Short mmCIF file of C-alpha atoms and ligand atoms in Angstrom, two decimals:
data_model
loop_
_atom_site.label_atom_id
_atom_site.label_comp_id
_atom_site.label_asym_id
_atom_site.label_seq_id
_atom_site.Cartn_x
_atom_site.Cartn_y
_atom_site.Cartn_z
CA UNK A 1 20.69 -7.25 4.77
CA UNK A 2 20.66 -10.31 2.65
CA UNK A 3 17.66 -10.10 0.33
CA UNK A 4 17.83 -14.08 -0.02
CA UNK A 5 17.54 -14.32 3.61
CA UNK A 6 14.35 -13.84 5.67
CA UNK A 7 13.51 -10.25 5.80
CA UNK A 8 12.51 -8.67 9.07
CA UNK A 9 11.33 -4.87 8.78
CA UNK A 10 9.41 -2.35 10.55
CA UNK A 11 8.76 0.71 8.86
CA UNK A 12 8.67 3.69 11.14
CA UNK A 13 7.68 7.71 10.45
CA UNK A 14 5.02 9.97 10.96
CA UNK A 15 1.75 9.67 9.24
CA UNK A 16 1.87 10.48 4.82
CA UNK A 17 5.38 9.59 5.22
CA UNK A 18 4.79 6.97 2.91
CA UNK A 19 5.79 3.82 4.45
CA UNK A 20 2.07 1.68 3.27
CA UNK A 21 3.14 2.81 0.22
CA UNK A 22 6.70 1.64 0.01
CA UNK A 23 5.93 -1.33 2.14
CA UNK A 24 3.11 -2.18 -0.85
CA UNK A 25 6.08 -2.11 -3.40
CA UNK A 26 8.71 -4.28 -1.15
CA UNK A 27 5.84 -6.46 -0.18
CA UNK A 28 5.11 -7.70 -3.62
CA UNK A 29 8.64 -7.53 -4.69
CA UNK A 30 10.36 -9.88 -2.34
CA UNK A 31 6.93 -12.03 -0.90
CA UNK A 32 6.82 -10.91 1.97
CA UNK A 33 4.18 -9.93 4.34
CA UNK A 34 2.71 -6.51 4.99
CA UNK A 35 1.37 -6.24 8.41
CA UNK A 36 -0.14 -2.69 8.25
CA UNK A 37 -2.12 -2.18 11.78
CA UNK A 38 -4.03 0.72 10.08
CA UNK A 39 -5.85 -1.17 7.52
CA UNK A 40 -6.46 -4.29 10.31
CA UNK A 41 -8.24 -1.31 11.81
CA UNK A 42 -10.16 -0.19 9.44
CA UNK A 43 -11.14 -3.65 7.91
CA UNK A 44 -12.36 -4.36 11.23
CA UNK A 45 -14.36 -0.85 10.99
CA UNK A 46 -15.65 -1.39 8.12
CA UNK A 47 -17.13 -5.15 8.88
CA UNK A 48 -18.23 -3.48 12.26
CA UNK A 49 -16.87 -6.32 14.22
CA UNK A 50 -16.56 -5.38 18.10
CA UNK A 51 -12.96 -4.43 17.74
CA UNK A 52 -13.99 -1.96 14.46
CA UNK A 53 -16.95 -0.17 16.89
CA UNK A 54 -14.03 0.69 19.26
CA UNK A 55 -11.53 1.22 17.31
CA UNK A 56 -13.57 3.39 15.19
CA UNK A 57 -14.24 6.39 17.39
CA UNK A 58 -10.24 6.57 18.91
CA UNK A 59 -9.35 6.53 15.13
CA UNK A 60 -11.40 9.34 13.96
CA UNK A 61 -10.48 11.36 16.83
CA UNK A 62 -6.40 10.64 15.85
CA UNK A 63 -5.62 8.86 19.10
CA UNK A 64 -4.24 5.52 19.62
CA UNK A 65 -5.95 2.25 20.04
CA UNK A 66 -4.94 0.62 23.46
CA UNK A 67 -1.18 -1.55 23.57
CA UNK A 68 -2.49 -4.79 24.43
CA UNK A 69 -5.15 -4.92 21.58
CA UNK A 70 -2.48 -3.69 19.32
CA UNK A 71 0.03 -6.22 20.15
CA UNK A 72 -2.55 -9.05 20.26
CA UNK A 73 -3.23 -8.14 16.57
CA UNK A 74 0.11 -8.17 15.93
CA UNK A 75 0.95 -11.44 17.96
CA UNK A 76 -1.44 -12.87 15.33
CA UNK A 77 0.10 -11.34 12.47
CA UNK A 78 3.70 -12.41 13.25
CA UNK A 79 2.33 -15.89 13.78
CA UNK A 80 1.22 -16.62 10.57
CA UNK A 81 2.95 -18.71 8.15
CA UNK A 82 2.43 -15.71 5.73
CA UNK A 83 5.37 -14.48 7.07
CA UNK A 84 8.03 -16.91 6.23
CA UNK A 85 9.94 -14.94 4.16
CA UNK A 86 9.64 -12.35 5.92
CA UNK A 87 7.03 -9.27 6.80
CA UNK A 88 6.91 -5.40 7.22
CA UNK A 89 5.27 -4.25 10.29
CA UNK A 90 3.81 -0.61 9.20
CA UNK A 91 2.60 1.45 11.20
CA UNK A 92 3.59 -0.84 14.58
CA UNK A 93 4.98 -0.16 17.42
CA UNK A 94 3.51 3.41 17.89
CA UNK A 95 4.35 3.16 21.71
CA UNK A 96 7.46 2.19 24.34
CA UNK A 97 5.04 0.05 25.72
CA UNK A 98 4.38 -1.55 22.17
CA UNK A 99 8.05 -1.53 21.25
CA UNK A 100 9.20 -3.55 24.79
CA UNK A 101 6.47 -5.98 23.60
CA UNK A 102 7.53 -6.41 20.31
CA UNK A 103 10.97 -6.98 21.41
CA UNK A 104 9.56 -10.01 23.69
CA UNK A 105 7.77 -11.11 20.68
CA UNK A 106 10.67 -11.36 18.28
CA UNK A 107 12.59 -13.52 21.12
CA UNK A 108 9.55 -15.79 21.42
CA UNK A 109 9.06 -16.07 17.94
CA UNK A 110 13.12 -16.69 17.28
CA UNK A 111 13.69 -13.32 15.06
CA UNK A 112 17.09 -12.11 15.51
CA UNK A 113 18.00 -9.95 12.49
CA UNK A 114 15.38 -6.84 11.97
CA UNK A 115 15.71 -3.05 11.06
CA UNK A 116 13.94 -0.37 11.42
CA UNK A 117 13.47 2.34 8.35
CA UNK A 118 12.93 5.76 9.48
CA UNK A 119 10.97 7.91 6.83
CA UNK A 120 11.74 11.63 7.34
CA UNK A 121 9.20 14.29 6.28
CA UNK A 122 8.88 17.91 8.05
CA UNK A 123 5.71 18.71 9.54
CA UNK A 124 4.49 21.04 6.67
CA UNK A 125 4.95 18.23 4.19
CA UNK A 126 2.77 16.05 6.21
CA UNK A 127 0.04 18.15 6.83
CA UNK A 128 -0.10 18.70 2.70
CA UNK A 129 0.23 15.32 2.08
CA UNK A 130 -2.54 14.17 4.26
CA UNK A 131 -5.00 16.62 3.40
CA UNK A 132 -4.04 16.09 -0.57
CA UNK A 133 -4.64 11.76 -0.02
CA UNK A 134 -7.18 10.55 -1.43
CA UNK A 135 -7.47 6.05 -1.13
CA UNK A 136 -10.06 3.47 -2.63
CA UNK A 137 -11.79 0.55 -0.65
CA UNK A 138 -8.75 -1.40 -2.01
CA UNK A 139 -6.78 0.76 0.04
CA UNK A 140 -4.83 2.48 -3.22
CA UNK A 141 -3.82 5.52 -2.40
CA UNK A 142 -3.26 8.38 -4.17
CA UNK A 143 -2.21 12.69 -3.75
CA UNK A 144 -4.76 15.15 -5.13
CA UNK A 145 -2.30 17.74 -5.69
CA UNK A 146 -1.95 17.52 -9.36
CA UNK A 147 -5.67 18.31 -10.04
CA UNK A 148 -6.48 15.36 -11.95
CA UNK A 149 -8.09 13.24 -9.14
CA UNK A 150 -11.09 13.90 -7.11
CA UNK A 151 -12.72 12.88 -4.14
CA UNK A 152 -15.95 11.16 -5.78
CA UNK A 153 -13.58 9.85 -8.94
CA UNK A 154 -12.71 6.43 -10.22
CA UNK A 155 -9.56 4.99 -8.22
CA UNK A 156 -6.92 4.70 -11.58
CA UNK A 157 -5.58 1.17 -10.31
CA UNK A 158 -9.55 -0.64 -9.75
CA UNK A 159 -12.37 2.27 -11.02
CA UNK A 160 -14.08 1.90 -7.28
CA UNK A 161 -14.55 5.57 -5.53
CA UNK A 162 -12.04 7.69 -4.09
CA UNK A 163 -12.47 9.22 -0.83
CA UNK A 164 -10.24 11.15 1.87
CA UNK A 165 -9.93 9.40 4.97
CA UNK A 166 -11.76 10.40 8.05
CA UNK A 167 -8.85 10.76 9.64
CA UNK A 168 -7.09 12.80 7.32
CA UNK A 169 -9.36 15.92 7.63
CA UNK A 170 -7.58 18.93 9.10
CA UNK A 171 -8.39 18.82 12.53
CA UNK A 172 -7.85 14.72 12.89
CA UNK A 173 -4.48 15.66 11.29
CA UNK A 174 -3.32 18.26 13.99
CA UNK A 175 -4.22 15.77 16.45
CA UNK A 176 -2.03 12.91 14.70
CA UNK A 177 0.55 14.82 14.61
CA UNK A 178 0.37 15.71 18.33
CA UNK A 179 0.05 12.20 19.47
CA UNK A 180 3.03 11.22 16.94
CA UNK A 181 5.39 13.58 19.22
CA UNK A 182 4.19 12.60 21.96
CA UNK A 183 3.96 8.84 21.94
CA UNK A 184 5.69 7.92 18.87
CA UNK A 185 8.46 9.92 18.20
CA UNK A 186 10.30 8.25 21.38
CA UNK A 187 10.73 4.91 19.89
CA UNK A 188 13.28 6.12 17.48
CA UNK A 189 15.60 6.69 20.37
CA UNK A 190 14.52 3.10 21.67
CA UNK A 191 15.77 1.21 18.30
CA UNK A 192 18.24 3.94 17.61
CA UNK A 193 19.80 2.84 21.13
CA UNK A 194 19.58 -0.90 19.63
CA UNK A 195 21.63 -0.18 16.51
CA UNK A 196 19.15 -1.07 13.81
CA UNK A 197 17.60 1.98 12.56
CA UNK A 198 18.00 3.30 9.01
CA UNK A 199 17.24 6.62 8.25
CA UNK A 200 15.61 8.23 5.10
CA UNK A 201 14.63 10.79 3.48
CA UNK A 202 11.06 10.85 2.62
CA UNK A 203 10.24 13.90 0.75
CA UNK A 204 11.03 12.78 -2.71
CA UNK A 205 9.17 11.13 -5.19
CA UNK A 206 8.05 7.45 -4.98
CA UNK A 207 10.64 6.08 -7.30
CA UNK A 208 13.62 8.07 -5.51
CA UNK A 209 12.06 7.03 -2.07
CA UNK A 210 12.02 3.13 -3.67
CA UNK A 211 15.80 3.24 -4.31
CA UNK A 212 17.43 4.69 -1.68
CA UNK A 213 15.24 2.05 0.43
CA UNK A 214 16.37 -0.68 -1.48
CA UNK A 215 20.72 0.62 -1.68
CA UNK A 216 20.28 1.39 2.11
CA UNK A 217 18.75 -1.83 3.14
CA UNK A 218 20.31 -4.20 0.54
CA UNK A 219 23.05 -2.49 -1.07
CA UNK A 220 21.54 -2.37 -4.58
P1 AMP B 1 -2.33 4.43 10.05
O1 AMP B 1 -3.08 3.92 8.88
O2 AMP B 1 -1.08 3.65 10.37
O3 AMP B 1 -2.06 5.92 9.98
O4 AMP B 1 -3.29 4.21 11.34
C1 AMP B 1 -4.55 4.83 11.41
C2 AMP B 1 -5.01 4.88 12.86
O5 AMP B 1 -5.13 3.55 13.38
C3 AMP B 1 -4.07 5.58 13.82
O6 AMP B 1 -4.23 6.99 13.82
C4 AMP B 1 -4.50 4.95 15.16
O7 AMP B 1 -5.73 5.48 15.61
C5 AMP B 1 -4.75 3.49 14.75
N1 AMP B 1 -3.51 2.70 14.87
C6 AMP B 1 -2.81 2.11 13.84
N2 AMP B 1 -1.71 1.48 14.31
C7 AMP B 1 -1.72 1.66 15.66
C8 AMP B 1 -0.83 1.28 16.70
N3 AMP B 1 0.29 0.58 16.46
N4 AMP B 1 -1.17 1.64 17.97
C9 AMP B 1 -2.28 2.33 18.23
N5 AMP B 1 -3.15 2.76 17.30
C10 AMP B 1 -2.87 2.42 16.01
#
């Protein structure tokens, strides 16, 4: 891809894969928009608006908000002028149903070029990631599994409180996981099909996940 062009992404994988993470770093690096359906979701649960009381319950219980108010959200997103340089949709489409509509979407909207980054991580290094994440109200995110942060502790980037998500506890996990092979884990075959997936390997540190991104998307 041309980095001086607009830059189309969606960033695909299983949950603690690391793609907010990544997409935080590319997002600030090259101005361009991170769309991250997750943390619409849980804004909206944590103002309690009408979509946050529903959404709430299907996300504690690791199941998957309804298509059509996940591609109205994203309808919205894409809209925005925030995204003239481009965006990352993370975490989006989780479905067939949501991919088909996304595909619609991009013709409406006029985007041509996109890829889609795969980030691979075995099942065993999800469940340890999850259960070792700990995030602030900012949405930083950090892995306990050093021993030096705490649930209860001062977030290093902002001082607020870190806690483990509600839906990473170990039984919301399983069920995450479940759902991902059911529902989600098809749409790599759909954009595989298409031509435009890129493939990587997740299980390395942030820096080394950073640069392959960057030499398999831009060549650098
Ligand atoms: P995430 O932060 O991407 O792991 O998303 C957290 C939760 O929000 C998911 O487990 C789902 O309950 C919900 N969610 C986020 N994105 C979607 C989506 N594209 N379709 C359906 N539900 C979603």
């Amino acid at each position: 891809m041309d980095p001086s062009a607009r830059i189309c992404l969606i960033f695909f994988g299983p949950p603690g894969a690391g793609k907010g993470t990544q997409a935080k770093l590319l997002s600030r690096q090259y101005g361009i928009r991170h769309i991250s359906t997750g943390d619409i979701l849980r804004d909206a649960v944590s103002r309690r608006t009408e979509l946050g009381l529903t959404a709430k319950v299907i996300m504690e219980a690791g199941q998957l908000v309804p298509d059509e108010v996940m591609v109205g959200l994203v309808r919205e997103g894409l809209s925005s002028p925030a995204t003239a340089r481009g965006f990352i949709l993370d975490g989006f489409p989780r479905t067939i149903p949501q991919a088909s509509a996304l595909c619609t979407l991009f013709g409406e909207l006029g985007i041509g070029e996109y890829r889609v980054v795969e980030f691979q991580l075995d099942p065993d290094a999800i469940v340890h990631r999850l259960g070792n994440r700990l995030v602030c109200p900012q949405g930083h995110t950090f892995s306990m599994s050093s021993g030096e942060l705490h649930p209860g502790g001062p977030c290093p980037d902002c001082g607020a409180p870190l806690v483990q998500r509600d839906d990473d506890r170990a039984e919301t996990v399983r069920n995450r996981i479940r759902v991902y092979d059911q529902e989600t884990a098809p749409v790599r075959h759909y954009y595989e099909e298409r031509g435009v997936l890129v493939s990587i390997d997740a299980s390395s540190s942030i820096d080394e996940v950073t640069r392959e991104l960057y030499r398999r998307l831009f060549g650098s």
